[in-house]
mmCIF file of C-alpha atoms in Angstrom:
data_model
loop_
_atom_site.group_PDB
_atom_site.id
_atom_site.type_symbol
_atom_site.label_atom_id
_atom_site.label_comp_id
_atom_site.label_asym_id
_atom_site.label_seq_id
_atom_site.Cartn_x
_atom_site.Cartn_y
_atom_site.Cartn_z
ATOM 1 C CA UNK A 29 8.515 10.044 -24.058
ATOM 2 C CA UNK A 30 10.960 7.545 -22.392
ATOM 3 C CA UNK A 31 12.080 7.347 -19.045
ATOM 4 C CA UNK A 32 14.937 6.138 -16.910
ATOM 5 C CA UNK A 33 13.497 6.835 -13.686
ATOM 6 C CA UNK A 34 10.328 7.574 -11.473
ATOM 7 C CA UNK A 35 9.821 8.962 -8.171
ATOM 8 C CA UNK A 36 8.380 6.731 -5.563
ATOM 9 C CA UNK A 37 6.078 9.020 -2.903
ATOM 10 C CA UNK A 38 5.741 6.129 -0.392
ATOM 11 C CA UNK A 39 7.817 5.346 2.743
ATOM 12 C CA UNK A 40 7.607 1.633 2.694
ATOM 13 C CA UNK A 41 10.807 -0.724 2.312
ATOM 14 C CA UNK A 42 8.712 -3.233 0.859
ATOM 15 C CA UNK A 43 7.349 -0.704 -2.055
ATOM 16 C CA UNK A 44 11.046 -0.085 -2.809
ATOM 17 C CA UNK A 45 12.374 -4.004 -2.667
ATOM 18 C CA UNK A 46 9.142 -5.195 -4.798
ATOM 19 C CA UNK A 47 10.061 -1.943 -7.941
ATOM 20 C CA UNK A 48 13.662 -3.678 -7.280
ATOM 21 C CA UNK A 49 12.168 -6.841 -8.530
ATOM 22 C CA UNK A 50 11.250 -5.360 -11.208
ATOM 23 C CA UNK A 51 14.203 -3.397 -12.767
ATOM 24 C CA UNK A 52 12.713 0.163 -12.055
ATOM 25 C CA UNK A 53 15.259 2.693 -11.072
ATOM 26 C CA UNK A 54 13.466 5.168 -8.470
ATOM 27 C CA UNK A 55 13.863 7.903 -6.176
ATOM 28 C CA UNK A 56 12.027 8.692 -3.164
ATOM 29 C CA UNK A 57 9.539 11.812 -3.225
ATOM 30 C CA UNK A 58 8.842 11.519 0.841
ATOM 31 C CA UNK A 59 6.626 13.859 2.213
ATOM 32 C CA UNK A 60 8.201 17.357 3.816
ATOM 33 C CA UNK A 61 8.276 18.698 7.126
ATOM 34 C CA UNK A 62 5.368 20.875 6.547
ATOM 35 C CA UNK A 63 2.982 17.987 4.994
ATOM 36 C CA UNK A 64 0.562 16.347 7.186
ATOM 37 C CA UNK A 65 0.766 12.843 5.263
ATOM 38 C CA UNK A 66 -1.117 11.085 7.798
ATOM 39 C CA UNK A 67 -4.306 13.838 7.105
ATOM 40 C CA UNK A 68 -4.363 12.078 3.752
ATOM 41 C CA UNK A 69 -5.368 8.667 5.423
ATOM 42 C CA UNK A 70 -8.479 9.760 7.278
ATOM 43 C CA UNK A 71 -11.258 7.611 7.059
ATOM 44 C CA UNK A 72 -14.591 9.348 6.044
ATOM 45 C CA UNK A 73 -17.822 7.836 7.551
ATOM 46 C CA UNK A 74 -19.635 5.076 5.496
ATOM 47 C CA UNK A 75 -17.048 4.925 3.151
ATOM 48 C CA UNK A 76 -16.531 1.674 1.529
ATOM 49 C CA UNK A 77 -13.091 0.105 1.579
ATOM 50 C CA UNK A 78 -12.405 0.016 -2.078
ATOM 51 C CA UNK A 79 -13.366 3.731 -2.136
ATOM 52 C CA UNK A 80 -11.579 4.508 0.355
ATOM 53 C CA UNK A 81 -8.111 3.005 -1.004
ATOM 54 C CA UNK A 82 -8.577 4.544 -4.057
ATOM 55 C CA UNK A 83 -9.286 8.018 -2.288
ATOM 56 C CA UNK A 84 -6.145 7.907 -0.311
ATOM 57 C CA UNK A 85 -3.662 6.534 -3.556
ATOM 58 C CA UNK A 86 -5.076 9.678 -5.307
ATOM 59 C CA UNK A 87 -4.696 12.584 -2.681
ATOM 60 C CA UNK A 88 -1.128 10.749 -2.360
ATOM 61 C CA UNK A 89 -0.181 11.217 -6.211
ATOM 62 C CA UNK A 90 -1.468 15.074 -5.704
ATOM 63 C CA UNK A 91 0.355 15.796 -3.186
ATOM 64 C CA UNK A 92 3.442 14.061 -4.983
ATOM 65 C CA UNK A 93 2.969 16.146 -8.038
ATOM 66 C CA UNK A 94 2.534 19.461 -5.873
ATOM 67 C CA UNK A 95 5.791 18.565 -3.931
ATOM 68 C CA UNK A 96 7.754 17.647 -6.767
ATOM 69 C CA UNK A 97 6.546 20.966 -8.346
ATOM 70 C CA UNK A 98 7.515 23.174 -5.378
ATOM 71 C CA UNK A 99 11.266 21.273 -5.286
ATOM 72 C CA UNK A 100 11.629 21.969 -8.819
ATOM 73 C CA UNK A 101 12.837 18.204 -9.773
ATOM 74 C CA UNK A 102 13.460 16.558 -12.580
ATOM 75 C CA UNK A 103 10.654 15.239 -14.607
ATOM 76 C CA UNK A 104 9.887 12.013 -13.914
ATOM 77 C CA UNK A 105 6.380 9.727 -13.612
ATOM 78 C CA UNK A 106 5.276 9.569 -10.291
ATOM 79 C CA UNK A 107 4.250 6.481 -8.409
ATOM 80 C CA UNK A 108 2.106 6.545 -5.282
ATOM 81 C CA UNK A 109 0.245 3.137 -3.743
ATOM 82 C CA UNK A 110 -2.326 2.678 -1.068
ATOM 83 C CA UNK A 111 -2.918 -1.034 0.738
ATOM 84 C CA UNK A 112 -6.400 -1.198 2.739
ATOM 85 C CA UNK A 113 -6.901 -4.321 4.769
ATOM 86 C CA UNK A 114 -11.206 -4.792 4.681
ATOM 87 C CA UNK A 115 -13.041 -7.241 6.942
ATOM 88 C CA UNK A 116 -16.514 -6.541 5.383
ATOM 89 C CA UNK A 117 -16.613 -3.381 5.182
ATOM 90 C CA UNK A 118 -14.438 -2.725 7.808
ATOM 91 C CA UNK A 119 -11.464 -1.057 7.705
ATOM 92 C CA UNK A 120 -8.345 -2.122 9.347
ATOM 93 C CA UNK A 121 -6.037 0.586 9.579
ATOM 94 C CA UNK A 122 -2.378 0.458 11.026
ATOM 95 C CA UNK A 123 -2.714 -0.242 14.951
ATOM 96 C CA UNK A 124 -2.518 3.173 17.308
ATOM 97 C CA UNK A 125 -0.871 0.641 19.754
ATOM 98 C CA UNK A 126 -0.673 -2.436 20.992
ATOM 99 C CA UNK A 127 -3.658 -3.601 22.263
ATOM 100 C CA UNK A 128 -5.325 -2.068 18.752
ATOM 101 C CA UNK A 129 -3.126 -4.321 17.062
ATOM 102 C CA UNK A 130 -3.984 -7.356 19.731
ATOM 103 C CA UNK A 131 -7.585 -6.357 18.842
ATOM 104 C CA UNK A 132 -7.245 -6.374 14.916
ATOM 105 C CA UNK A 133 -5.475 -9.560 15.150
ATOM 106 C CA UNK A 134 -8.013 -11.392 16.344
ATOM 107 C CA UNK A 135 -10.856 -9.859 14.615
ATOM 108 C CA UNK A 136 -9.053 -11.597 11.245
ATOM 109 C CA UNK A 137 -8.177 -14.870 13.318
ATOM 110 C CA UNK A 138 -10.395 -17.906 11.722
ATOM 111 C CA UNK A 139 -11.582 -15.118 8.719
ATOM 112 C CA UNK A 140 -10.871 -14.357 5.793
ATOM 113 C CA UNK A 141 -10.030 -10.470 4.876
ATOM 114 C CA UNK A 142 -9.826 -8.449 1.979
ATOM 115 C CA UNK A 143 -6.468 -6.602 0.570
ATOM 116 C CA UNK A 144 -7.102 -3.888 -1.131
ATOM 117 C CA UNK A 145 -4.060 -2.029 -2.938
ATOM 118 C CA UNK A 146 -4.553 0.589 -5.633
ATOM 119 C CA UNK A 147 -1.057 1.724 -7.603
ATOM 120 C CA UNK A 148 -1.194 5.535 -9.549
ATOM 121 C CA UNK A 149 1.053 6.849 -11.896
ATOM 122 C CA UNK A 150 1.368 10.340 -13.222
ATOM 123 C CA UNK A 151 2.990 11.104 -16.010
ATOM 124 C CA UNK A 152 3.396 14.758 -17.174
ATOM 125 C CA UNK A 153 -0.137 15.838 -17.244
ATOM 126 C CA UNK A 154 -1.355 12.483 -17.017
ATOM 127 C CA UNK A 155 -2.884 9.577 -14.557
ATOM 128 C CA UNK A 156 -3.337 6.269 -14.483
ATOM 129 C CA UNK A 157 -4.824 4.051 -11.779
ATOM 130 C CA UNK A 158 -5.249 0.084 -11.304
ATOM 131 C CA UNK A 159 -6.690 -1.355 -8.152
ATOM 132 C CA UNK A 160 -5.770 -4.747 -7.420
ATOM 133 C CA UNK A 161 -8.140 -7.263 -4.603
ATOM 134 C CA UNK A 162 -6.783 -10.088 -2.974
ATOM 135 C CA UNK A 163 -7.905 -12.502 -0.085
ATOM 136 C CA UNK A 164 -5.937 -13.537 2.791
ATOM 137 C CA UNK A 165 -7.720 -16.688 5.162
ATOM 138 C CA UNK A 166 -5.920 -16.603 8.609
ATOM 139 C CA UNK A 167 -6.239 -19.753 10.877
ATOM 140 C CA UNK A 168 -7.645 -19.338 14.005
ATOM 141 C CA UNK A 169 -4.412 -17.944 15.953
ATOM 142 C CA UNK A 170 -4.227 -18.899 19.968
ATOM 143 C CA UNK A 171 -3.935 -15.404 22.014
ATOM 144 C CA UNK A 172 -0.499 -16.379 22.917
ATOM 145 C CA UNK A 173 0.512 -16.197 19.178
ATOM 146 C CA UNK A 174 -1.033 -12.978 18.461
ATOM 147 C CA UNK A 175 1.040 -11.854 21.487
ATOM 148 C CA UNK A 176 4.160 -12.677 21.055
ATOM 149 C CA UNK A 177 3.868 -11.057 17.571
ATOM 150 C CA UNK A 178 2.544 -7.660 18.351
ATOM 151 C CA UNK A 179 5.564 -8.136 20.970
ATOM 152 C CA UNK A 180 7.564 -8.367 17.762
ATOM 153 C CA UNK A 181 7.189 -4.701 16.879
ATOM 154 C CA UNK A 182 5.707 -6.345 13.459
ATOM 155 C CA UNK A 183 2.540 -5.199 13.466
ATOM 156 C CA UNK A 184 3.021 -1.158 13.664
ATOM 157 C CA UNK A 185 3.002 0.852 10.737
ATOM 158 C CA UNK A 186 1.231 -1.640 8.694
ATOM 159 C CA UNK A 187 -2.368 -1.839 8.040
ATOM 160 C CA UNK A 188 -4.343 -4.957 9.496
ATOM 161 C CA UNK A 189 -1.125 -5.170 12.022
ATOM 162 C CA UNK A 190 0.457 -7.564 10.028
ATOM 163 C CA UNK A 191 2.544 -8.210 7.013
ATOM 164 C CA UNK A 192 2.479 -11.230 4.828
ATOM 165 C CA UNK A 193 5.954 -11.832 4.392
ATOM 166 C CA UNK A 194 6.658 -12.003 8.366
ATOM 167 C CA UNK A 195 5.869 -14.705 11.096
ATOM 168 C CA UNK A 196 2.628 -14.252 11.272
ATOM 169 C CA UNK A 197 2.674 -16.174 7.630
ATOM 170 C CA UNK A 198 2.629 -19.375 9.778
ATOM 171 C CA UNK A 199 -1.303 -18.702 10.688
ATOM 172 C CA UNK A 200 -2.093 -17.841 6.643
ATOM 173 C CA UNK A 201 -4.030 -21.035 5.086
ATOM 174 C CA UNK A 202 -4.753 -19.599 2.015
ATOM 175 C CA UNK A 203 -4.309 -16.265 -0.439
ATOM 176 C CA UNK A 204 -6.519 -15.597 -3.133
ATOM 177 C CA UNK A 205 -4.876 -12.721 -5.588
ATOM 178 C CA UNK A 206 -1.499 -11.296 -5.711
ATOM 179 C CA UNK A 207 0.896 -11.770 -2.891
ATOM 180 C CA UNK A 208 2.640 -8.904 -4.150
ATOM 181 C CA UNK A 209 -0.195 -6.818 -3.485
ATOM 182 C CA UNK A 210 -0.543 -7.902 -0.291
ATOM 183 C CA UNK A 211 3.199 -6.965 0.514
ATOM 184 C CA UNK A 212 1.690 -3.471 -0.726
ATOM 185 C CA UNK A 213 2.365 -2.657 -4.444
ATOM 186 C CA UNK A 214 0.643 -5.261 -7.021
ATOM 187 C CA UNK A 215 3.617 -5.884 -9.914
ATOM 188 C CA UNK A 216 1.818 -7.156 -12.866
ATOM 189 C CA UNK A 217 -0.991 -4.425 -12.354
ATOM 190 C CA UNK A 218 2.619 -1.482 -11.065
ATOM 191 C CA UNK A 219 4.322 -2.887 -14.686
ATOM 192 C CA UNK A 220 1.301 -2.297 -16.580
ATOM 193 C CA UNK A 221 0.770 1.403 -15.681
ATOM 194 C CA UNK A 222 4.897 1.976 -15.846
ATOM 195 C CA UNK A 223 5.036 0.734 -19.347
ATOM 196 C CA UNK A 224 1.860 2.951 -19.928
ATOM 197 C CA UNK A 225 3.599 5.872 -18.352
ATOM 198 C CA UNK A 226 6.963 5.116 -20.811
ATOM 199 C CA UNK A 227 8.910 3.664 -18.181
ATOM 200 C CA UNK A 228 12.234 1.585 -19.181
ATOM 201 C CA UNK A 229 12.294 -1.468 -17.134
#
């Protein structure tokens, strides 16, 4: 079976201007007033990053299917995506405020970090899932600079309090992997599992 369409379950501007890229026509499947999204993103203890990551992108796609079941919508593949920023095995989660994100900062000042981003379709009464890994090297970034970015407002909402494609890409030496995986949705690994799922794109 063809499709026109999918439904992206994911909040993120840069998940919708990265399936733009690609030609993909989607709607968004947010979460409802009733759905505790954030639940979905609680760390368990000792669990590896790469576990983890794929964990969350797959309670995501479930609770995509169930909501898209209870609105009745159009049939359509669903596409949920999970980015994990791991220093070690350390996870960096989105900063609770701004001395968190002050804090995560300069833990990946002078390191290099892991970013993990695992991409699932569903498609009728099937699932596919790709994981992609890329590294990130950050410069060793005076206090002042981390500063004046968490002052920026950047930081929040994103995991590792940052995101590649802002200011703070004046402190990255180096990537290692897919940038657009970093930004949060992988596109050669996101095209493989649409044209898989019998997307036109």
């Amino acid at each position: 079976m063809r499709h026109d369409f999918i439904y992206l379950a994911s909040q993120s501007p840069r998940r919708r201007q990265l399936l733009g890229q690609l030609g993909v026509r989607h709607e968004l499947l947010l979460p409802q007033a009733h759905e505790d999204a954030e639940a979905l993103e609680a760390e368990r203890d000792g669990e590896l990053p790469a576990d983890y990551c794929e964990r969350v992108t797959r309670a995501k796609l479930h609770a995509a299917r169930r909501r898209l079941a209870a609105l009745k919508g159009e049939a359509a593949p669903i596409l949920c995506s999970d980015t994990t920023v791991a220093l070690g095995r350390r996870i960096l989660g989105k900063p609770r405020d701004a001395a968190h994100a002050i804090e995560t900062l300069s833990a990946l000042s002078g390191r290099t970090h892991r970013v993990i981003t695992a991409v699932a379709v569903a498609a009728g009464r099937r699932e596919w899932l790709a994981v992609n890994v890329s590294r990130v090297h950050f410069a060793e970034m005076p206090a002042e600079a981390i500063s004046r970015y968490v002052a920026s407002g950047e930081p929040f909402g994103k995991a590792g309090a940052y995101a590649i494609q802002s200011g703070i890409a004046a402190w990255i030496a180096r990537i290692e992997g897919s940038y657009s995986g970093i930004m949060g949705l992988p596109l050669f690994e996101t095209a493989q599992l649409l044209r898989q799922a019998g997307v036109k794109f």
